[in-house]
Amino acid sequence: MNRIIIAAALAIVTMLPAHAQEKMKLRIGTEGAYPPFNYFDSAGNLVGFDIDIANALCEEMNAECTFVTQDWDGIIPALLANKFDAIIASMSMTPARDEIVDFTNKYYNTPPAIAVPKDSPLTDASPESMADIILGAQSSTTHANYAEKIYPDTELRRYGTPEEYKLDLKSGRIDAAIDDSVVLSSWIDSEDGACCKILATLKNDDEIHGPGAGIAVREEDTELKEKLNAAIAAIRANGKYKEINDKHFAFDVYGD
C-alpha cells in the first residue's frame, strides 16, 4: 500500500506545471548604504524601501530572490559582469545609463534637495548664492551631475557613500550637500542629522534625472524586464505598493 501511495504522489508531482515545481531564481544587486531606500539596520539586516519593493516583486513573480550588495561606483559593471541579474537600488533612469543597460518602468520618482547646517548663512539654492561654497555629493550619481551643471562656480566634492558627505557636513568640512530629498529629510529627522536642515527642494532635470528610479537589467534580458514591469503594475494595482510606501513614508513617492 505504501508503494502505491508513493507512486501516486510522484505521478501528481510530475503532472504539475513547471512553474509550480521550480521558482525562477533571481539575484538582486543593491548598494546597502542608501537609507531609507536600502541599508543595513543595527542587527545587520538589509532593509529599506528598495528591499521591500524587491521582495514584493519577487513574490509576485513567484521568484526566489537573493540580494547582492555592491559599491555604487561599480554596480552597473557588476550587472554587466553577471554578478547579479537586476539592480534595485534607487537608480535614476538617465539617458547615459540607458545606453548601457535597460530599464523597467519607474517604481518611484522624488526630487533632489540641498541640506545645510542649521546655522548656515545660505538663504536659497540659486547658483549665485551657492557660488564659492563647497558642495558635497555622492560620486557617480545624478546629484553630482546636477551640481556640475547648475552650480558651475561651486566647488563640488565627491564621496563614495552618503555617510561620508554627511560626516563632513556635520563637521563643517563642507558647506552643503545635495542628494535625494527623501534621503536628506530622513537623515535630518534622525538624531544623527540634527545638525542640519533642508535649504531647498529642487526641480528634477529630465536630461539628468530621467523619469524616475527604475530597475536596471542587461539589455538582452527582455523577458526579465517584461516580468518585472508586469509585477510593478500588479503591486501598484493590488495595494501592496501603497502598503510598502506607507510603511516608509508619509507621502506618495511614486510621483506623477
PDB file of C-alpha atoms in Angstrom:
ATOM      1  CA  MET A   1       0.000   0.000   0.000  1.00  0.00           C
ATOM      2  CA  ASN A   2       2.830   2.452   0.853  1.00  0.00           C
ATOM      3  CA  ARG A   3       4.370   1.835  -2.563  1.00  0.00           C
ATOM      4  CA  ILE A   4       1.070   2.661  -4.238  1.00  0.00           C
ATOM      5  CA  ILE A   5       0.721   5.919  -2.281  1.00  0.00           C
ATOM      6  CA  ILE A   6       4.299   6.985  -3.087  1.00  0.00           C
ATOM      7  CA  ALA A   7       3.832   6.160  -6.769  1.00  0.00           C
ATOM      8  CA  ALA A   8       0.611   8.172  -6.878  1.00  0.00           C
ATOM      9  CA  ALA A   9       2.286  11.150  -5.215  1.00  0.00           C
ATOM     10  CA  LEU A  10       5.153  11.057  -7.688  1.00  0.00           C
ATOM     11  CA  ALA A  11       2.679  10.919 -10.547  1.00  0.00           C
ATOM     12  CA  ILE A  12       0.895  14.027  -9.252  1.00  0.00           C
ATOM     13  CA  VAL A  13       4.196  15.914  -8.935  1.00  0.00           C
ATOM     14  CA  THR A  14       5.192  15.086 -12.492  1.00  0.00           C
ATOM     15  CA  MET A  15       1.802  16.323 -13.724  1.00  0.00           C
ATOM     16  CA  LEU A  16       2.245  19.740 -12.098  1.00  0.00           C
ATOM     17  CA  PRO A  17       3.213  22.629 -14.401  1.00  0.00           C
ATOM     18  CA  ALA A  18       6.913  23.511 -14.449  1.00  0.00           C
ATOM     19  CA  HIS A  19       6.445  26.849 -12.671  1.00  0.00           C
ATOM     20  CA  ALA A  20       4.826  25.060  -9.727  1.00  0.00           C
ATOM     21  CA  GLN A  21       7.890  22.854  -9.317  1.00  0.00           C
ATOM     22  CA  GLU A  22      10.708  25.344  -9.790  1.00  0.00           C
ATOM     23  CA  LYS A  23      10.816  29.012  -8.891  1.00  0.00           C
ATOM     24  CA  MET A  24      12.740  31.437 -11.040  1.00  0.00           C
ATOM     25  CA  LYS A  25      15.993  32.297  -9.284  1.00  0.00           C
ATOM     26  CA  LEU A  26      16.864  35.976  -9.332  1.00  0.00           C
ATOM     27  CA  ARG A  27      19.877  37.812  -7.903  1.00  0.00           C
ATOM     28  CA  ILE A  28      19.173  41.414  -6.951  1.00  0.00           C
ATOM     29  CA  GLY A  29      22.025  43.912  -6.796  1.00  0.00           C
ATOM     30  CA  THR A  30      21.718  46.814  -4.369  1.00  0.00           C
ATOM     31  CA  GLU A  31      24.056  49.211  -2.596  1.00  0.00           C
ATOM     32  CA  GLY A  32      23.105  48.663   1.030  1.00  0.00           C
ATOM     33  CA  ALA A  33      24.308  52.142   2.001  1.00  0.00           C
ATOM     34  CA  TYR A  34      21.479  54.477   0.952  1.00  0.00           C
ATOM     35  CA  PRO A  35      18.927  54.902   3.771  1.00  0.00           C
ATOM     36  CA  PRO A  36      15.952  54.910   3.815  1.00  0.00           C
ATOM     37  CA  PHE A  37      15.912  53.070   0.473  1.00  0.00           C
ATOM     38  CA  ASN A  38      18.497  50.319   1.004  1.00  0.00           C
ATOM     39  CA  TYR A  39      20.755  49.894   4.032  1.00  0.00           C
ATOM     40  CA  PHE A  40      21.746  47.589   6.878  1.00  0.00           C
ATOM     41  CA  ASP A  41      19.946  48.061  10.168  1.00  0.00           C
ATOM     42  CA  SER A  42      21.568  47.749  13.605  1.00  0.00           C
ATOM     43  CA  ALA A  43      21.038  43.982  13.534  1.00  0.00           C
ATOM     44  CA  GLY A  44      22.828  43.650  10.201  1.00  0.00           C
ATOM     45  CA  ASN A  45      19.670  43.057   8.158  1.00  0.00           C
ATOM     46  CA  LEU A  46      19.318  44.531   4.670  1.00  0.00           C
ATOM     47  CA  VAL A  47      16.230  46.743   4.840  1.00  0.00           C
ATOM     48  CA  GLY A  48      14.571  49.754   3.242  1.00  0.00           C
ATOM     49  CA  PHE A  49      12.011  50.736   0.619  1.00  0.00           C
ATOM     50  CA  ASP A  50      14.010  49.255  -2.278  1.00  0.00           C
ATOM     51  CA  ILE A  51      14.359  45.956  -0.419  1.00  0.00           C
ATOM     52  CA  ASP A  52      10.652  45.718   0.408  1.00  0.00           C
ATOM     53  CA  ILE A  53       9.740  46.553  -3.193  1.00  0.00           C
ATOM     54  CA  ALA A  54      12.178  43.929  -4.470  1.00  0.00           C
ATOM     55  CA  ASN A  55      10.720  41.282  -2.164  1.00  0.00           C
ATOM     56  CA  ALA A  56       7.169  42.177  -3.237  1.00  0.00           C
ATOM     57  CA  LEU A  57       8.114  41.918  -6.909  1.00  0.00           C
ATOM     58  CA  CYS A  58       9.804  38.574  -6.328  1.00  0.00           C
ATOM     59  CA  GLU A  59       6.709  37.265  -4.563  1.00  0.00           C
ATOM     60  CA  GLU A  60       4.514  38.499  -7.404  1.00  0.00           C
ATOM     61  CA  MET A  61       6.729  36.750  -9.971  1.00  0.00           C
ATOM     62  CA  ASN A  62       6.983  33.588  -7.853  1.00  0.00           C
ATOM     63  CA  ALA A  63      10.752  34.081  -7.891  1.00  0.00           C
ATOM     64  CA  GLU A  64      13.346  33.008  -5.365  1.00  0.00           C
ATOM     65  CA  CYS A  65      15.444  36.121  -4.850  1.00  0.00           C
ATOM     66  CA  THR A  66      18.756  36.738  -3.155  1.00  0.00           C
ATOM     67  CA  PHE A  67      20.441  40.088  -2.580  1.00  0.00           C
ATOM     68  CA  VAL A  68      23.992  41.018  -3.504  1.00  0.00           C
ATOM     69  CA  THR A  69      25.434  44.272  -2.128  1.00  0.00           C
ATOM     70  CA  GLN A  70      27.778  46.247  -4.319  1.00  0.00           C
ATOM     71  CA  ASP A  71      29.512  49.630  -4.039  1.00  0.00           C
ATOM     72  CA  TRP A  72      27.631  52.208  -6.091  1.00  0.00           C
ATOM     73  CA  ASP A  73      30.527  53.117  -8.393  1.00  0.00           C
ATOM     74  CA  GLY A  74      30.770  49.533  -9.625  1.00  0.00           C
ATOM     75  CA  ILE A  75      27.140  48.480  -9.603  1.00  0.00           C
ATOM     76  CA  ILE A  76      26.477  48.698 -13.364  1.00  0.00           C
ATOM     77  CA  PRO A  77      29.773  46.977 -14.307  1.00  0.00           C
ATOM     78  CA  ALA A  78      28.865  44.225 -11.823  1.00  0.00           C
ATOM     79  CA  LEU A  79      25.481  43.751 -13.516  1.00  0.00           C
ATOM     80  CA  LEU A  80      27.155  43.523 -16.915  1.00  0.00           C
ATOM     81  CA  ALA A  81      29.665  41.021 -15.476  1.00  0.00           C
ATOM     82  CA  ASN A  82      26.738  38.794 -14.401  1.00  0.00           C
ATOM     83  CA  LYS A  83      27.332  39.248 -10.677  1.00  0.00           C
ATOM     84  CA  PHE A  84      23.560  39.684 -10.363  1.00  0.00           C
ATOM     85  CA  ASP A  85      20.518  39.850 -12.642  1.00  0.00           C
ATOM     86  CA  ALA A  86      18.878  43.177 -11.794  1.00  0.00           C
ATOM     87  CA  ILE A  87      19.671  46.365  -9.891  1.00  0.00           C
ATOM     88  CA  ILE A  88      17.077  47.623  -7.411  1.00  0.00           C
ATOM     89  CA  ALA A  89      18.944  50.470  -5.766  1.00  0.00           C
ATOM     90  CA  SER A  90      17.148  53.772  -6.381  1.00  0.00           C
ATOM     91  CA  MET A  91      18.855  54.099  -9.761  1.00  0.00           C
ATOM     92  CA  SER A  92      17.647  57.061 -11.825  1.00  0.00           C
ATOM     93  CA  MET A  93      16.906  56.137 -15.425  1.00  0.00           C
ATOM     94  CA  THR A  94      19.230  58.621 -17.086  1.00  0.00           C
ATOM     95  CA  PRO A  95      19.841  58.729 -20.850  1.00  0.00           C
ATOM     96  CA  ALA A  96      23.529  57.905 -20.300  1.00  0.00           C
ATOM     97  CA  ARG A  97      22.750  54.794 -18.249  1.00  0.00           C
ATOM     98  CA  ASP A  98      20.067  53.765 -20.718  1.00  0.00           C
ATOM     99  CA  GLU A  99      22.769  53.400 -23.352  1.00  0.00           C
ATOM    100  CA  ILE A 100      24.465  50.700 -21.234  1.00  0.00           C
ATOM    101  CA  VAL A 101      21.607  48.862 -19.524  1.00  0.00           C
ATOM    102  CA  ASP A 102      17.865  48.509 -19.998  1.00  0.00           C
ATOM    103  CA  PHE A 103      15.304  49.813 -17.507  1.00  0.00           C
ATOM    104  CA  THR A 104      11.860  48.802 -16.360  1.00  0.00           C
ATOM    105  CA  ASN A 105       9.122  51.332 -15.823  1.00  0.00           C
ATOM    106  CA  LYS A 106       9.712  53.578 -12.832  1.00  0.00           C
ATOM    107  CA  TYR A 107       8.869  52.436  -9.335  1.00  0.00           C
ATOM    108  CA  TYR A 108       9.281  55.837  -7.698  1.00  0.00           C
ATOM    109  CA  ASN A 109      10.255  59.424  -8.511  1.00  0.00           C
ATOM    110  CA  THR A 110      11.307  62.002  -5.927  1.00  0.00           C
ATOM    111  CA  PRO A 111      13.134  65.332  -6.391  1.00  0.00           C
ATOM    112  CA  PRO A 112      16.634  66.291  -5.219  1.00  0.00           C
ATOM    113  CA  ALA A 113      17.317  68.702  -2.369  1.00  0.00           C
ATOM    114  CA  ILE A 114      20.150  70.551  -0.685  1.00  0.00           C
ATOM    115  CA  ALA A 115      20.926  70.289   3.016  1.00  0.00           C
ATOM    116  CA  VAL A 116      22.989  72.758   5.036  1.00  0.00           C
ATOM    117  CA  PRO A 117      23.924  73.213   8.714  1.00  0.00           C
ATOM    118  CA  LYS A 118      21.215  74.911  10.752  1.00  0.00           C
ATOM    119  CA  ASP A 119      23.419  77.968  11.242  1.00  0.00           C
ATOM    120  CA  SER A 120      24.271  78.280   7.545  1.00  0.00           C
ATOM    121  CA  PRO A 121      24.215  81.814   6.113  1.00  0.00           C
ATOM    122  CA  LEU A 122      22.721  80.470   2.870  1.00  0.00           C
ATOM    123  CA  THR A 123      19.111  81.517   2.313  1.00  0.00           C
ATOM    124  CA  ASP A 124      18.431  79.972  -1.097  1.00  0.00           C
ATOM    125  CA  ALA A 125      19.901  77.479  -3.560  1.00  0.00           C
ATOM    126  CA  SER A 126      20.404  79.758  -6.527  1.00  0.00           C
ATOM    127  CA  PRO A 127      23.671  79.439  -8.470  1.00  0.00           C
ATOM    128  CA  GLU A 128      24.610  82.927  -7.289  1.00  0.00           C
ATOM    129  CA  SER A 129      24.089  82.110  -3.617  1.00  0.00           C
ATOM    130  CA  MET A 130      25.866  78.774  -3.949  1.00  0.00           C
ATOM    131  CA  ALA A 131      28.929  80.228  -5.668  1.00  0.00           C
ATOM    132  CA  ASP A 132      32.250  79.827  -3.870  1.00  0.00           C
ATOM    133  CA  ILE A 133      30.995  77.281  -1.333  1.00  0.00           C
ATOM    134  CA  ILE A 134      31.893  73.580  -1.034  1.00  0.00           C
ATOM    135  CA  LEU A 135      29.066  71.235  -2.008  1.00  0.00           C
ATOM    136  CA  GLY A 136      29.182  67.506  -1.255  1.00  0.00           C
ATOM    137  CA  ALA A 137      27.593  64.759  -3.342  1.00  0.00           C
ATOM    138  CA  GLN A 138      27.923  61.018  -3.790  1.00  0.00           C
ATOM    139  CA  SER A 139      30.079  60.257  -6.825  1.00  0.00           C
ATOM    140  CA  SER A 140      28.631  58.674  -9.975  1.00  0.00           C
ATOM    141  CA  THR A 141      25.138  59.956  -9.148  1.00  0.00           C
ATOM    142  CA  THR A 142      22.625  62.196 -10.881  1.00  0.00           C
ATOM    143  CA  HIS A 143      23.011  64.603  -7.968  1.00  0.00           C
ATOM    144  CA  ALA A 144      26.707  65.106  -8.669  1.00  0.00           C
ATOM    145  CA  ASN A 145      25.888  65.589 -12.367  1.00  0.00           C
ATOM    146  CA  TYR A 146      23.173  68.094 -11.497  1.00  0.00           C
ATOM    147  CA  ALA A 147      25.552  70.072  -9.285  1.00  0.00           C
ATOM    148  CA  GLU A 148      28.131  70.207 -12.092  1.00  0.00           C
ATOM    149  CA  LYS A 149      25.543  71.618 -14.490  1.00  0.00           C
ATOM    150  CA  ILE A 150      23.620  74.013 -12.247  1.00  0.00           C
ATOM    151  CA  TYR A 151      26.416  75.208  -9.960  1.00  0.00           C
ATOM    152  CA  PRO A 152      29.491  75.782 -12.160  1.00  0.00           C
ATOM    153  CA  ASP A 153      31.045  78.231  -9.677  1.00  0.00           C
ATOM    154  CA  THR A 154      30.629  75.887  -6.715  1.00  0.00           C
ATOM    155  CA  GLU A 155      33.405  73.552  -5.570  1.00  0.00           C
ATOM    156  CA  LEU A 156      31.971  70.053  -5.872  1.00  0.00           C
ATOM    157  CA  ARG A 157      33.408  67.431  -3.540  1.00  0.00           C
ATOM    158  CA  ARG A 158      32.540  63.813  -4.402  1.00  0.00           C
ATOM    159  CA  TYR A 159      32.155  60.984  -1.892  1.00  0.00           C
ATOM    160  CA  GLY A 160      31.937  57.223  -2.172  1.00  0.00           C
ATOM    161  CA  THR A 161      28.881  56.963   0.096  1.00  0.00           C
ATOM    162  CA  PRO A 162      26.284  59.335   1.577  1.00  0.00           C
ATOM    163  CA  GLU A 163      27.640  58.622   5.059  1.00  0.00           C
ATOM    164  CA  GLU A 164      30.911  60.298   4.097  1.00  0.00           C
ATOM    165  CA  TYR A 165      29.381  63.585   2.951  1.00  0.00           C
ATOM    166  CA  LYS A 166      27.067  63.585   5.982  1.00  0.00           C
ATOM    167  CA  LEU A 167      30.083  63.317   8.282  1.00  0.00           C
ATOM    168  CA  ASP A 168      31.827  66.216   6.525  1.00  0.00           C
ATOM    169  CA  LEU A 169      28.683  68.354   6.576  1.00  0.00           C
ATOM    170  CA  LYS A 170      28.277  67.764  10.316  1.00  0.00           C
ATOM    171  CA  SER A 171      31.919  68.593  10.990  1.00  0.00           C
ATOM    172  CA  GLY A 172      31.928  71.754   8.852  1.00  0.00           C
ATOM    173  CA  ARG A 173      34.320  70.496   6.183  1.00  0.00           C
ATOM    174  CA  ILE A 174      31.723  71.238   3.504  1.00  0.00           C
ATOM    175  CA  ASP A 175      29.013  73.909   3.367  1.00  0.00           C
ATOM    176  CA  ALA A 176      26.155  71.936   1.823  1.00  0.00           C
ATOM    177  CA  ALA A 177      25.182  68.559   0.411  1.00  0.00           C
ATOM    178  CA  ILE A 178      22.944  67.517  -2.479  1.00  0.00           C
ATOM    179  CA  ASP A 179      21.021  64.244  -2.661  1.00  0.00           C
ATOM    180  CA  ASP A 180      17.510  62.858  -2.976  1.00  0.00           C
ATOM    181  CA  SER A 181      15.059  64.906  -0.908  1.00  0.00           C
ATOM    182  CA  VAL A 182      13.802  61.778   0.889  1.00  0.00           C
ATOM    183  CA  VAL A 183      17.326  60.668   1.776  1.00  0.00           C
ATOM    184  CA  LEU A 184      18.235  64.059   3.196  1.00  0.00           C
ATOM    185  CA  SER A 185      14.912  64.556   5.006  1.00  0.00           C
ATOM    186  CA  SER A 186      15.125  61.111   6.580  1.00  0.00           C
ATOM    187  CA  TRP A 187      18.635  61.863   7.820  1.00  0.00           C
ATOM    188  CA  ILE A 188      17.729  65.305   9.164  1.00  0.00           C
ATOM    189  CA  ASP A 189      14.788  63.840  11.055  1.00  0.00           C
ATOM    190  CA  SER A 190      17.136  61.410  12.793  1.00  0.00           C
ATOM    191  CA  GLU A 191      19.385  62.145  15.779  1.00  0.00           C
ATOM    192  CA  ASP A 192      22.447  61.862  13.538  1.00  0.00           C
ATOM    193  CA  GLY A 193      21.182  64.621  11.250  1.00  0.00           C
ATOM    194  CA  ALA A 194      20.039  67.046  13.940  1.00  0.00           C
ATOM    195  CA  CYS A 195      22.850  69.396  12.881  1.00  0.00           C
ATOM    196  CA  CYS A 196      21.249  70.276   9.611  1.00  0.00           C
ATOM    197  CA  LYS A 197      18.192  71.413   7.678  1.00  0.00           C
ATOM    198  CA  ILE A 198      16.831  71.356   4.140  1.00  0.00           C
ATOM    199  CA  LEU A 199      17.802  74.557   2.351  1.00  0.00           C
ATOM    200  CA  ALA A 200      15.707  73.872  -0.749  1.00  0.00           C
ATOM    201  CA  THR A 201      13.953  71.142  -2.685  1.00  0.00           C
ATOM    202  CA  LEU A 202      14.972  71.298  -6.323  1.00  0.00           C
ATOM    203  CA  LYS A 203      13.177  70.554  -9.573  1.00  0.00           C
ATOM    204  CA  ASN A 204      14.152  67.419 -11.457  1.00  0.00           C
ATOM    205  CA  ASP A 205      16.102  67.984 -14.645  1.00  0.00           C
ATOM    206  CA  ASP A 206      14.744  65.437 -17.149  1.00  0.00           C
ATOM    207  CA  GLU A 207      18.021  65.315 -19.068  1.00  0.00           C
ATOM    208  CA  ILE A 208      19.959  64.470 -15.900  1.00  0.00           C
ATOM    209  CA  HIS A 209      17.493  62.631 -13.670  1.00  0.00           C
ATOM    210  CA  GLY A 210      15.329  60.894 -16.255  1.00  0.00           C
ATOM    211  CA  PRO A 211      11.721  59.842 -15.475  1.00  0.00           C
ATOM    212  CA  GLY A 212      12.442  58.358 -12.058  1.00  0.00           C
ATOM    213  CA  ALA A 213      14.034  55.341 -10.419  1.00  0.00           C
ATOM    214  CA  GLY A 214      13.773  52.066 -12.304  1.00  0.00           C
ATOM    215  CA  ILE A 215      15.154  48.544 -12.194  1.00  0.00           C
ATOM    216  CA  ALA A 216      18.215  48.018 -14.381  1.00  0.00           C
ATOM    217  CA  VAL A 217      18.721  44.773 -16.298  1.00  0.00           C
ATOM    218  CA  ARG A 218      21.089  43.720 -19.056  1.00  0.00           C
ATOM    219  CA  GLU A 219      19.868  44.811 -22.493  1.00  0.00           C
ATOM    220  CA  GLU A 220      19.444  41.223 -23.669  1.00  0.00           C
ATOM    221  CA  ASP A 221      17.205  40.278 -20.706  1.00  0.00           C
ATOM    222  CA  THR A 222      13.954  41.461 -22.300  1.00  0.00           C
ATOM    223  CA  GLU A 223      11.866  38.662 -20.777  1.00  0.00           C
ATOM    224  CA  LEU A 224      13.013  39.568 -17.272  1.00  0.00           C
ATOM    225  CA  LYS A 225      12.237  43.231 -17.926  1.00  0.00           C
ATOM    226  CA  GLU A 226       8.703  42.333 -19.065  1.00  0.00           C
ATOM    227  CA  LYS A 227       8.127  40.192 -15.972  1.00  0.00           C
ATOM    228  CA  LEU A 228       9.342  42.975 -13.691  1.00  0.00           C
ATOM    229  CA  ASN A 229       7.121  45.536 -15.443  1.00  0.00           C
ATOM    230  CA  ALA A 230       4.118  43.256 -15.033  1.00  0.00           C
ATOM    231  CA  ALA A 231       4.981  42.774 -11.357  1.00  0.00           C
ATOM    232  CA  ILE A 232       5.338  46.542 -10.782  1.00  0.00           C
ATOM    233  CA  ALA A 233       1.900  47.082 -12.337  1.00  0.00           C
ATOM    234  CA  ALA A 234       0.454  44.270 -10.230  1.00  0.00           C
ATOM    235  CA  ILE A 235       1.675  45.569  -6.855  1.00  0.00           C
ATOM    236  CA  ARG A 236       0.512  49.039  -7.805  1.00  0.00           C
ATOM    237  CA  ALA A 237      -2.956  47.635  -8.553  1.00  0.00           C
ATOM    238  CA  ASN A 238      -3.353  45.231  -5.635  1.00  0.00           C
ATOM    239  CA  GLY A 239      -2.376  47.666  -2.880  1.00  0.00           C
ATOM    240  CA  LYS A 240       0.971  46.117  -1.971  1.00  0.00           C
ATOM    241  CA  TYR A 241       2.895  49.141  -3.259  1.00  0.00           C
ATOM    242  CA  LYS A 242       0.834  51.514  -1.102  1.00  0.00           C
ATOM    243  CA  GLU A 243       1.369  49.269   1.916  1.00  0.00           C
ATOM    244  CA  ILE A 244       5.154  49.453   1.434  1.00  0.00           C
ATOM    245  CA  ASN A 245       5.048  53.187   0.672  1.00  0.00           C
ATOM    246  CA  ASP A 246       3.075  53.929   3.835  1.00  0.00           C
ATOM    247  CA  LYS A 247       5.440  51.790   5.925  1.00  0.00           C
ATOM    248  CA  HIS A 248       8.364  54.036   4.993  1.00  0.00           C
ATOM    249  CA  PHE A 249       6.913  57.438   4.074  1.00  0.00           C
ATOM    250  CA  ALA A 250       4.115  59.825   4.972  1.00  0.00           C
ATOM    251  CA  PHE A 251       3.640  60.781   1.310  1.00  0.00           C
ATOM    252  CA  ASP A 252       3.455  59.073  -2.079  1.00  0.00           C
ATOM    253  CA  VAL A 253       6.946  58.599  -3.545  1.00  0.00           C
ATOM    254  CA  TYR A 254       5.652  57.240  -6.861  1.00  0.00           C
ATOM    255  CA  GLY A 255       5.267  60.746  -8.279  1.00  0.00           C
ATOM    256  CA  ASP A 256       3.335  61.904 -11.312  1.00  0.00           C
TER     257      ASP A 256
END
